[in-house]
Amino acid sequence: GGPESVGLPLEDYNRLLHIAEFGVHVFTPPQFVPCATPAPLRLRYQEVHCAIHRLLHKQMLEGTVLVLPLAAVQSVPGVHLQNSQHWTTKKGKAQGRAIADLSNTQDPLVHCPLNGHSPIDKAMVATACVDAYGPITHPTLTALILMILASADRFGWDNVVLWKMDLQGAFNLLWFDPASVPLLAFPLMFGLVVIHLVGLFGWAGMPHAFHVLTRALDALIKSRISGSSAFYVDDLMACSAVHLVEADRAIARDTIVSLAGPDALARDKDEIGVRLDFIGWQICLSAKTVTMSRRNLLKTCHAFFCFQIGDKLPRLLLQRMSSLAVRLSQLCPVMRPYTSCLGSDANGFSGSNPSTRHTLSALALCDIAMWRAFLLLLNTETLCIVRPLQSFRESAPTYAVEYDASLTGLAAGISSVAADGSHTLLRFAAVPVPFATRQDSSYQNTCEFLAALLGLLLAHSLDLSHFRYRLIGDSRASLAWSLTGRASSLRARRANVSMSLLLLRTGAILADTVHVPGVDNKIYDGLSRDETAQQLGLNPTLQLHLPTNHPYSQFLHLCDPALPLSSPEDHFTLSSSLLLLLDHPV
């Protein structure tokens, strides 16, 4: 039936054949020139050289590296010795992992590293790798949960089990193109050089090349097992019926070995159970929930507590904190606003040396303080962050929020949505913008976001809870902010915190967003510009009037960008004030 019959595109099939026949090609930046002069040895390598040498010796016995005298290697045409052998820790392996530094350079004007030095160089290498091996797409948390739900729907919750497998050596499973091998020479101590013949950690293109194998294994296993599965780089995660799980596992093992070789499986990492960790998430079938794995939670705590507030921090730590915060906020949307400024700082220093220390902005420090408070609550066990697996299901919204804003007014309405898609308006409101915009158009997106917030306040006024809703408006920015839970404008930071707390209190889930052209958003545009319900053909009895002393008006007023929000105390005060207003009878 051909590769397409098992879900493998013909293009990927041809890529796989090319790698099998010719090996992985190393793409280089335009300015790259091989250099036979050895690069200085990394200090970390020198400190742990015994462990690295043992790892390399094992590979030498397997025939995947060559270890030769420096003088002999320097006589090889086109050899490049400006690479640095490096080392890092590895979970469950005291000896760690040998990695390659193909980005560092003493003088970029003299030696261009294999991965490139400038952003332009690196982008060109990345583009060449994508063109040759295709883009990388990893399964998201949502995709993993939907995969589990598919098996549960088919076999029943009491009849399914989780299991996973891991590839042994991962990148080491692929051989390099012989013409590229001279570029992968690394000076060692004692006048020796190691030349890598198979994939290694550190070359920018290796993840792209390896993902060809990942996609092939993913397609083959999915098409052959009775359960459902997903691949993340070298991790296979699956859910099968209890009575079919051993047959599915046998199929997966045979598929991996037949395609990647007899030593491709890390058999000591095979796991099966009703509760397993999948790429940092702990899935529990009996409770039907997902939470962050204990190891990842500890990593998050260490990242946020390993320094003093006010310290200058290295870029790598900023990026690690930002990534972990975004990850955990998938389970707790109320924390999503506190990922924005931290992420901005981490991205803002992206061009610097990873170890260079930077002074953080005041708002990034606020993000860190809020995450520290949140993590302390988690670790005192007064708070448990789990998300029901069923909440990941894609289902039609039962309510719709329509909104619009001008620089002087906000308007929104909430409707019930019938099975046939028809809308029945339940309530609407129009209020003045609760702060001075001075007709500055840079406030427009914040006003639009506040109008969406007003729509959710209408849901709160109707005592709606745990519902899915569609957001309909003509502002792409506010729709995107609502979808991600993160407002990119500092002017909307207070509104962002308010929105997250309101979603937490109501249990509302944003199902989808719909952008409508401004010319078609006539009703709520008119309401935001002081037109009356009668003028717009609306039933005036459905209008919720909000005088300035109404709790909802005060709630919106707390979103004023001019109010202070530059310290953790400001954030704590804002959150407590908002929650008190939501508890106030309306």
CSV table of C-alpha atoms in Angstrom, one decimal, residues 44-460:
chain,number,residue,atom,x,y,z
A,44,ARG,CA,34.1,21.3,32.3
A,45,TYR,CA,35.6,18.6,30.0
A,46,GLN,CA,38.9,18.8,31.8
A,47,GLU,CA,37.2,18.4,35.2
A,48,VAL,CA,35.2,15.3,34.3
A,49,HIS,CA,37.4,14.0,31.5
A,50,CYS,CA,37.6,10.5,33.1
A,51,ALA,CA,33.8,10.1,32.8
A,52,ILE,CA,33.8,11.5,29.2
A,53,HIS,CA,36.6,9.2,28.2
A,54,ARG,CA,34.8,6.2,29.5
A,55,LEU,CA,31.7,7.2,27.5
A,56,LEU,CA,33.8,7.7,24.4
A,57,HIS,CA,35.6,4.4,24.9
A,58,LYS,CA,32.3,2.6,25.0
A,59,GLN,CA,31.4,4.2,21.7
A,60,MET,CA,34.8,3.4,20.3
A,61,LEU,CA,34.2,-0.3,21.0
A,62,GLU,CA,30.8,0.0,19.3
A,63,GLY,CA,32.5,1.6,16.3
A,64,THR,CA,30.6,4.8,16.4
A,65,VAL,CA,33.6,7.1,17.1
A,66,LEU,CA,37.3,7.1,16.1
A,67,VAL,CA,40.0,8.1,18.6
A,68,LEU,CA,43.2,9.1,16.9
A,69,PRO,CA,46.5,11.1,17.6
A,70,LEU,CA,46.2,14.8,16.9
A,71,ALA,CA,49.0,14.8,14.3
A,72,ALA,CA,47.2,12.1,12.3
A,73,VAL,CA,43.9,13.9,12.3
A,74,GLN,CA,45.4,17.2,11.3
A,75,SER,CA,46.6,15.6,8.0
A,76,VAL,CA,43.0,14.8,7.0
A,77,PRO,CA,41.8,17.2,4.3
A,78,GLY,CA,39.0,19.4,5.4
A,79,VAL,CA,39.2,18.4,9.1
A,80,HIS,CA,37.7,20.9,11.6
A,81,LEU,CA,39.2,21.0,15.1
A,82,GLN,CA,37.6,24.1,16.5
A,83,ASN,CA,34.9,22.0,18.2
A,84,SER,CA,34.9,21.4,21.9
A,85,GLN,CA,34.0,18.2,23.7
A,86,HIS,CA,31.6,19.0,26.5
A,87,TRP,CA,29.5,17.2,29.2
A,88,THR,CA,26.2,17.6,31.0
A,89,THR,CA,24.2,15.7,33.6
A,90,LYS,CA,21.6,13.1,32.6
A,91,LYS,CA,18.7,11.7,34.6
A,92,GLY,CA,19.4,8.4,36.1
A,93,LYS,CA,23.0,8.3,34.8
A,94,ALA,CA,25.8,9.2,37.3
A,95,GLN,CA,28.3,9.4,34.4
A,96,GLY,CA,26.2,12.0,32.6
A,97,ARG,CA,26.2,12.6,28.9
A,98,ALA,CA,29.0,13.6,26.5
A,99,ILE,CA,27.8,16.5,24.3
A,100,ALA,CA,29.4,18.6,21.6
A,101,ASP,CA,30.0,22.3,21.7
A,102,LEU,CA,29.6,23.4,18.1
A,103,SER,CA,28.6,27.0,18.8
A,104,ASN,CA,31.4,28.4,20.9
A,105,THR,CA,34.2,30.3,19.3
A,106,GLN,CA,37.2,32.3,20.7
A,107,ASP,CA,37.1,34.8,17.8
A,108,PRO,CA,34.0,34.9,15.5
A,109,LEU,CA,36.0,37.1,13.0
A,110,VAL,CA,38.5,34.3,12.6
A,111,HIS,CA,36.6,31.1,13.2
A,112,CYS,CA,32.9,30.6,12.4
A,113,PRO,CA,31.6,27.7,14.5
A,114,LEU,CA,29.8,24.8,12.8
A,115,ASN,CA,26.4,25.9,14.2
A,116,GLY,CA,27.0,29.5,13.1
A,117,HIS,CA,27.7,32.5,15.2
A,118,SER,CA,25.4,35.4,14.2
A,119,PRO,CA,21.6,35.0,14.2
A,120,ILE,CA,21.7,35.2,10.4
A,121,ASP,CA,24.2,32.3,10.3
A,122,LYS,CA,22.1,30.2,12.7
A,123,ALA,CA,18.9,30.9,10.8
A,124,MET,CA,20.5,29.8,7.5
A,125,VAL,CA,21.7,26.5,9.0
A,126,ALA,CA,18.2,26.0,10.5
A,127,THR,CA,16.5,26.7,7.2
A,128,ALA,CA,18.8,24.2,5.4
A,129,CYS,CA,18.0,21.5,7.9
A,130,VAL,CA,14.2,22.1,7.7
A,131,ASP,CA,14.4,22.0,3.9
A,132,ALA,CA,16.3,18.7,4.0
A,133,TYR,CA,14.6,17.0,6.9
A,134,GLY,CA,11.3,18.8,7.5
A,135,PRO,CA,10.0,20.8,10.4
A,136,ILE,CA,9.9,19.6,14.0
A,137,THR,CA,6.4,19.2,15.5
A,138,HIS,CA,6.1,17.8,19.1
A,139,PRO,CA,2.9,16.5,20.6
A,140,THR,CA,1.4,19.0,23.0
A,141,LEU,CA,-0.1,18.1,26.4
A,142,THR,CA,-3.5,18.4,24.8
A,143,ALA,CA,-2.6,15.9,22.0
A,144,LEU,CA,-1.3,13.4,24.6
A,145,ILE,CA,-4.5,13.6,26.6
A,146,LEU,CA,-6.7,13.3,23.5
A,147,MET,CA,-4.7,10.2,22.6
A,148,ILE,CA,-5.5,8.7,26.0
A,149,LEU,CA,-9.1,9.7,25.8
A,150,ALA,CA,-9.4,7.9,22.4
A,151,SER,CA,-8.4,4.6,24.0
A,152,ALA,CA,-10.6,5.2,27.0
A,153,ASP,CA,-13.6,5.9,24.8
A,154,ARG,CA,-12.9,2.7,22.8
A,155,PHE,CA,-12.2,0.3,25.7
A,156,GLY,CA,-13.6,1.9,28.8
A,157,TRP,CA,-11.7,3.6,31.6
A,158,ASP,CA,-11.5,0.5,33.7
A,159,ASN,CA,-10.0,-1.5,30.9
A,160,VAL,CA,-7.1,0.6,29.7
A,161,VAL,CA,-3.5,1.0,30.9
A,162,LEU,CA,-0.6,3.4,30.1
A,163,TRP,CA,2.8,2.2,28.8
A,164,LYS,CA,5.9,3.8,27.4
A,165,MET,CA,9.3,2.9,25.8
A,166,ASP,CA,12.5,4.8,25.2
A,167,LEU,CA,15.0,4.6,22.4
A,168,GLN,CA,18.6,3.8,23.4
A,169,GLY,CA,21.2,6.4,22.5
A,170,ALA,CA,18.7,8.4,20.4
A,171,PHE,CA,20.9,10.6,18.1
A,172,ASN,CA,23.5,7.9,18.1
A,173,LEU,CA,21.2,5.7,16.0
A,174,LEU,CA,21.9,7.8,12.9
A,175,TRP,CA,25.2,7.7,10.9
A,176,PHE,CA,26.7,10.8,9.4
A,177,ASP,CA,27.4,11.3,5.7
A,178,PRO,CA,31.1,10.3,5.3
A,179,ALA,CA,31.9,13.6,3.7
A,180,SER,CA,30.6,15.4,6.9
A,181,VAL,CA,32.7,13.3,9.3
A,182,PRO,CA,35.9,15.4,9.1
A,183,LEU,CA,33.9,18.4,10.4
A,184,LEU,CA,33.1,16.5,13.7
A,185,ALA,CA,36.6,16.2,15.2
A,186,PHE,CA,37.0,17.2,18.8
A,187,PRO,CA,40.4,17.7,20.6
A,188,LEU,CA,40.9,15.7,23.8
A,189,MET,CA,43.5,15.7,26.5
A,190,PHE,CA,46.8,13.7,26.0
A,191,GLY,CA,47.2,14.7,22.4
A,192,LEU,CA,44.1,12.8,21.2
A,193,VAL,CA,41.2,13.6,19.0
A,194,VAL,CA,37.7,12.0,18.9
A,195,ILE,CA,35.8,11.9,15.6
A,196,HIS,CA,32.1,11.3,15.8
A,197,LEU,CA,30.6,9.0,13.1
A,198,VAL,CA,27.0,9.0,14.5
A,199,GLY,CA,24.6,11.6,15.6
A,200,LEU,CA,25.6,13.7,18.7
A,201,PHE,CA,24.1,16.1,21.0
A,202,GLY,CA,25.1,19.7,20.2
A,203,TRP,CA,24.8,20.0,16.4
A,204,ALA,CA,21.9,22.3,15.5
A,205,GLY,CA,20.6,20.0,12.7
A,206,MET,CA,20.5,16.7,14.7
A,207,PRO,CA,17.0,17.2,16.1
A,208,HIS,CA,15.7,17.8,12.5
A,209,ALA,CA,17.4,14.7,11.1
A,210,PHE,CA,16.3,12.5,14.0
A,211,HIS,CA,12.8,13.7,13.7
A,212,VAL,CA,12.5,11.9,10.4
A,213,LEU,CA,13.0,8.7,12.3
A,214,THR,CA,10.6,9.8,15.0
A,215,ARG,CA,7.9,10.6,12.5
A,216,ALA,CA,8.4,7.2,10.7
A,217,LEU,CA,8.2,5.2,14.0
A,218,ASP,CA,5.2,7.2,15.1
A,219,ALA,CA,3.3,6.5,11.9
A,220,LEU,CA,4.2,2.8,11.8
A,221,ILE,CA,3.3,2.1,15.4
A,222,LYS,CA,0.1,4.1,15.4
A,223,SER,CA,-1.1,2.1,12.3
A,224,ARG,CA,-0.3,-1.3,13.8
A,225,ILE,CA,-1.3,-1.3,17.5
A,226,SER,CA,-4.9,-1.6,18.8
A,227,GLY,CA,-4.4,1.3,21.3
A,228,SER,CA,-3.3,4.8,20.7
A,229,SER,CA,0.2,6.3,20.8
A,230,ALA,CA,2.4,9.3,20.4
A,231,PHE,CA,6.2,9.9,20.0
A,232,TYR,CA,8.2,12.8,21.6
A,233,VAL,CA,11.7,12.6,20.1
A,234,ASP,CA,12.8,9.2,21.5
A,235,ASP,CA,10.0,8.6,23.9
A,236,LEU,CA,7.0,6.4,22.9
A,237,MET,CA,3.9,7.0,25.0
A,238,ALA,CA,0.8,4.9,24.6
A,239,CYS,CA,-2.5,3.7,26.0
A,240,SER,CA,-4.0,0.3,25.3
A,241,ALA,CA,-6.6,-2.1,26.5
A,242,VAL,CA,-5.4,-4.3,29.4
A,243,HIS,CA,-6.0,-7.5,27.4
A,244,LEU,CA,-4.2,-6.2,24.3
A,245,VAL,CA,-1.3,-4.3,25.9
A,246,GLU,CA,1.3,-7.0,25.6
A,247,ALA,CA,0.5,-7.5,22.0
A,248,ASP,CA,0.7,-3.8,21.4
A,249,ARG,CA,4.1,-3.6,23.2
A,250,ALA,CA,5.4,-6.5,21.2
A,251,ILE,CA,4.4,-4.7,17.9
A,252,ALA,CA,6.1,-1.5,19.1
A,253,ARG,CA,9.3,-3.3,20.0
A,254,ASP,CA,9.4,-5.2,16.7
A,255,THR,CA,8.8,-2.0,14.8
A,256,ILE,CA,11.5,0.0,16.6
A,257,VAL,CA,14.1,-2.8,16.2
A,258,SER,CA,13.3,-3.5,12.6
A,259,LEU,CA,13.7,0.2,11.6
A,260,ALA,CA,16.3,1.5,14.1
A,261,GLY,CA,18.4,-1.6,14.8
A,262,PRO,CA,18.7,-4.4,17.4
A,263,ASP,CA,20.2,-2.1,20.0
A,264,ALA,CA,17.7,0.7,19.5
A,265,LEU,CA,15.5,0.0,22.6
A,266,ALA,CA,16.4,1.0,26.2
A,267,ARG,CA,14.6,-2.0,27.6
A,268,ASP,CA,15.3,-0.9,31.2
A,269,LYS,CA,13.1,2.1,30.7
A,270,ASP,CA,10.0,0.1,29.7
A,271,GLU,CA,7.1,1.0,32.0
A,272,ILE,CA,3.4,0.1,32.3
A,273,GLY,CA,0.7,1.2,34.8
A,274,VAL,CA,-2.4,3.2,35.4
A,275,ARG,CA,-0.2,6.1,36.6
A,276,LEU,CA,2.8,7.1,34.5
A,277,ASP,CA,4.9,10.1,33.8
A,278,PHE,CA,4.7,11.3,30.2
A,279,ILE,CA,7.4,13.9,29.2
A,280,GLY,CA,7.1,15.7,32.6
A,281,TRP,CA,3.4,15.2,33.1
A,282,GLN,CA,1.9,12.6,35.5
A,283,ILE,CA,-1.2,10.9,34.1
A,284,CYS,CA,-3.4,9.1,36.5
A,285,LEU,CA,-6.1,6.9,34.8
A,286,SER,CA,-7.9,6.0,38.1
A,287,ALA,CA,-8.4,9.7,39.0
A,288,LYS,CA,-8.7,10.7,35.4
A,289,THR,CA,-6.3,13.7,36.0
A,290,VAL,CA,-3.0,15.1,34.9
A,291,THR,CA,-0.5,17.1,37.0
A,292,MET,CA,3.1,18.0,36.7
A,293,SER,CA,5.5,15.2,37.5
A,294,ARG,CA,7.2,15.3,40.9
A,295,ARG,CA,10.6,15.6,39.2
A,296,ASN,CA,9.5,18.6,37.0
A,297,LEU,CA,7.8,20.2,40.0
A,298,LEU,CA,11.1,20.0,42.0
A,299,LYS,CA,13.0,21.4,38.9
A,300,THR,CA,10.5,24.3,38.9
A,301,CYS,CA,11.0,25.0,42.6
A,302,HIS,CA,14.8,24.8,42.3
A,303,ALA,CA,14.8,27.2,39.3
A,304,PHE,CA,12.7,29.8,41.1
A,305,PHE,CA,14.4,29.5,44.5
A,306,CYS,CA,18.1,29.1,43.6
A,307,PHE,CA,18.9,32.8,43.7
A,308,GLN,CA,18.2,36.0,45.7
A,309,ILE,CA,15.6,38.5,44.5
A,310,GLY,CA,17.7,41.3,43.0
A,311,ASP,CA,20.6,39.0,41.8
A,312,LYS,CA,21.7,39.3,38.2
A,313,LEU,CA,20.7,36.0,36.5
A,314,PRO,CA,22.1,34.1,33.5
A,315,ARG,CA,20.0,33.9,30.4
A,316,LEU,CA,19.8,30.1,30.6
A,317,LEU,CA,18.1,30.3,34.1
A,318,LEU,CA,15.7,32.9,32.8
A,319,GLN,CA,14.7,30.7,29.9
A,320,ARG,CA,14.3,27.7,32.1
A,321,MET,CA,12.1,29.6,34.6
A,322,SER,CA,10.0,31.0,31.7
A,323,SER,CA,9.6,27.6,30.1
A,324,LEU,CA,8.6,25.8,33.3
A,325,ALA,CA,6.2,28.6,34.3
A,326,VAL,CA,4.4,28.4,30.9
A,327,ARG,CA,4.3,24.6,31.3
A,328,LEU,CA,2.8,24.6,34.8
A,329,SER,CA,0.3,27.4,33.9
A,330,GLN,CA,-1.4,24.9,31.5
A,331,LEU,CA,-2.8,23.3,34.6
A,332,CYS,CA,-3.5,26.6,36.4
A,333,PRO,CA,-4.6,29.4,34.0
A,334,VAL,CA,-4.7,31.9,36.9
A,335,MET,CA,-0.9,32.0,36.7
A,336,ARG,CA,-0.7,32.7,33.0
A,337,PRO,CA,-0.4,36.5,33.5
A,338,TYR,CA,2.7,35.9,35.5
A,339,THR,CA,4.6,34.4,32.6
A,340,SER,CA,4.5,37.3,30.3
A,341,CYS,CA,7.1,39.7,31.7
A,342,LEU,CA,9.4,36.9,32.7
A,343,GLY,CA,9.2,35.6,29.1
A,344,SER,CA,9.9,39.1,27.7
A,345,ASP,CA,13.1,39.4,29.8
A,346,ALA,CA,14.2,35.9,28.8
A,347,ASN,CA,13.6,36.6,25.1
A,348,GLY,CA,15.1,40.0,25.3
A,349,PHE,CA,18.5,38.6,26.2
A,350,SER,CA,18.4,35.8,23.6
A,351,GLY,CA,21.3,37.1,21.7
A,352,SER,CA,23.7,37.2,24.6
A,353,ASN,CA,26.0,34.5,25.9
A,354,PRO,CA,24.0,32.0,27.9
A,355,SER,CA,26.1,32.5,31.0
A,356,THR,CA,26.0,36.3,30.9
A,357,ARG,CA,24.1,37.7,33.9
A,358,HIS,CA,21.4,40.3,33.4
A,359,THR,CA,19.4,42.6,35.7
A,360,LEU,CA,15.7,41.8,35.5
A,361,SER,CA,12.9,44.3,35.0
A,362,ALA,CA,10.7,45.1,38.0
A,363,LEU,CA,7.7,43.3,36.5
A,364,ALA,CA,9.7,40.2,35.7
A,365,LEU,CA,10.7,40.2,39.4
A,366,CYS,CA,7.0,40.5,40.2
A,367,ASP,CA,6.3,37.4,38.1
A,368,ILE,CA,9.0,35.5,40.0
A,369,ALA,CA,7.6,36.6,43.4
A,370,MET,CA,4.1,35.4,42.4
A,371,TRP,CA,5.5,32.1,41.2
A,372,ARG,CA,7.4,31.7,44.5
A,373,ALA,CA,4.3,32.2,46.5
A,374,PHE,CA,2.3,29.8,44.3
A,375,LEU,CA,5.0,27.1,44.6
A,376,LEU,CA,5.2,27.5,48.3
A,377,LEU,CA,1.5,26.8,48.5
A,378,LEU,CA,2.0,23.7,46.3
A,379,ASN,CA,4.7,22.4,48.5
A,380,THR,CA,2.9,22.9,51.8
A,381,GLU,CA,0.1,20.7,50.2
A,382,THR,CA,-2.5,23.4,50.8
A,383,LEU,CA,-3.0,23.5,47.1
A,384,CYS,CA,-3.0,20.6,44.6
A,385,ILE,CA,-2.8,21.4,40.9
A,386,VAL,CA,-4.5,18.8,38.8
A,387,ARG,CA,-6.6,19.1,35.7
A,388,PRO,CA,-9.3,16.6,34.7
A,389,LEU,CA,-8.5,14.7,31.6
A,390,GLN,CA,-12.1,15.3,30.4
A,391,SER,CA,-11.5,19.1,30.3
A,392,PHE,CA,-9.2,18.6,27.3
A,393,ARG,CA,-12.1,17.3,25.1
A,394,GLU,CA,-13.0,19.5,22.2
A,395,SER,CA,-16.7,20.3,22.6
A,396,ALA,CA,-19.0,22.9,21.2
A,397,PRO,CA,-19.4,26.1,23.3
A,398,THR,CA,-22.7,26.5,25.1
A,399,TYR,CA,-22.4,30.3,25.4
A,400,ALA,CA,-21.0,33.1,23.2
A,401,VAL,CA,-19.5,36.4,24.4
A,402,GLU,CA,-19.6,39.3,21.8
A,403,TYR,CA,-17.9,42.5,22.6
A,404,ASP,CA,-16.4,45.7,21.2
A,405,ALA,CA,-14.8,48.9,22.6
A,406,SER,CA,-13.9,52.4,21.7
A,407,LEU,CA,-11.5,54.7,23.6
A,408,THR,CA,-14.5,55.9,25.7
A,409,GLY,CA,-16.8,52.9,26.1
A,410,LEU,CA,-17.0,49.2,26.6
A,411,ALA,CA,-19.8,46.9,25.4
A,412,ALA,CA,-20.5,43.2,25.6
A,413,GLY,CA,-23.3,40.6,25.5
A,414,ILE,CA,-23.6,37.0,26.4
A,415,SER,CA,-25.8,34.5,24.6
A,416,SER,CA,-26.7,30.9,24.9
A,417,VAL,CA,-25.8,28.8,21.9
A,418,ALA,CA,-28.2,26.0,20.8
A,419,ALA,CA,-27.2,22.8,19.2
A,420,ASP,CA,-28.0,24.2,15.8
A,421,GLY,CA,-25.7,27.2,16.4
A,422,SER,CA,-28.4,29.8,16.9
A,423,HIS,CA,-27.8,32.4,19.6
A,424,THR,CA,-30.2,33.7,22.3
A,425,LEU,CA,-29.1,36.9,24.0
A,426,LEU,CA,-29.3,36.6,27.7
A,427,ARG,CA,-27.8,39.9,28.9
A,428,PHE,CA,-25.7,42.8,27.7
A,429,ALA,CA,-24.1,45.9,29.2
A,430,ALA,CA,-22.3,49.1,28.2
A,431,VAL,CA,-20.1,51.2,30.4
A,432,PRO,CA,-17.6,54.0,30.1
A,433,VAL,CA,-14.0,53.1,29.9
A,434,PRO,CA,-13.0,53.3,33.7
A,435,PHE,CA,-9.8,55.3,33.1
A,436,ALA,CA,-8.6,58.2,31.1
A,437,THR,CA,-7.3,57.2,27.6
A,438,ARG,CA,-6.8,60.8,26.4
A,439,GLN,CA,-7.9,59.4,23.0
A,440,ASP,CA,-4.5,57.6,22.7
A,441,SER,CA,-5.0,54.8,20.2
A,442,SER,CA,-2.3,52.7,22.0
A,443,TYR,CA,-5.0,52.0,24.6
A,444,GLN,CA,-7.4,50.5,22.1
A,445,ASN,CA,-6.3,46.8,22.5
A,446,THR,CA,-6.5,47.2,26.3
A,447,CYS,CA,-10.0,48.6,26.0
A,448,GLU,CA,-11.0,45.7,23.7
A,449,PHE,CA,-9.6,43.2,26.3
A,450,LEU,CA,-11.6,44.9,29.0
A,451,ALA,CA,-14.8,44.6,26.9
A,452,ALA,CA,-14.2,40.8,26.7
A,453,LEU,CA,-13.7,40.9,30.5
A,454,LEU,CA,-17.1,42.7,30.8
A,455,GLY,CA,-18.7,39.8,28.9
A,456,LEU,CA,-17.4,37.3,31.4
A,457,LEU,CA,-18.7,39.5,34.2
A,458,LEU,CA,-22.1,39.2,32.6
A,459,ALA,CA,-21.7,35.4,32.9
A,460,HIS,CA,-20.8,35.8,36.5
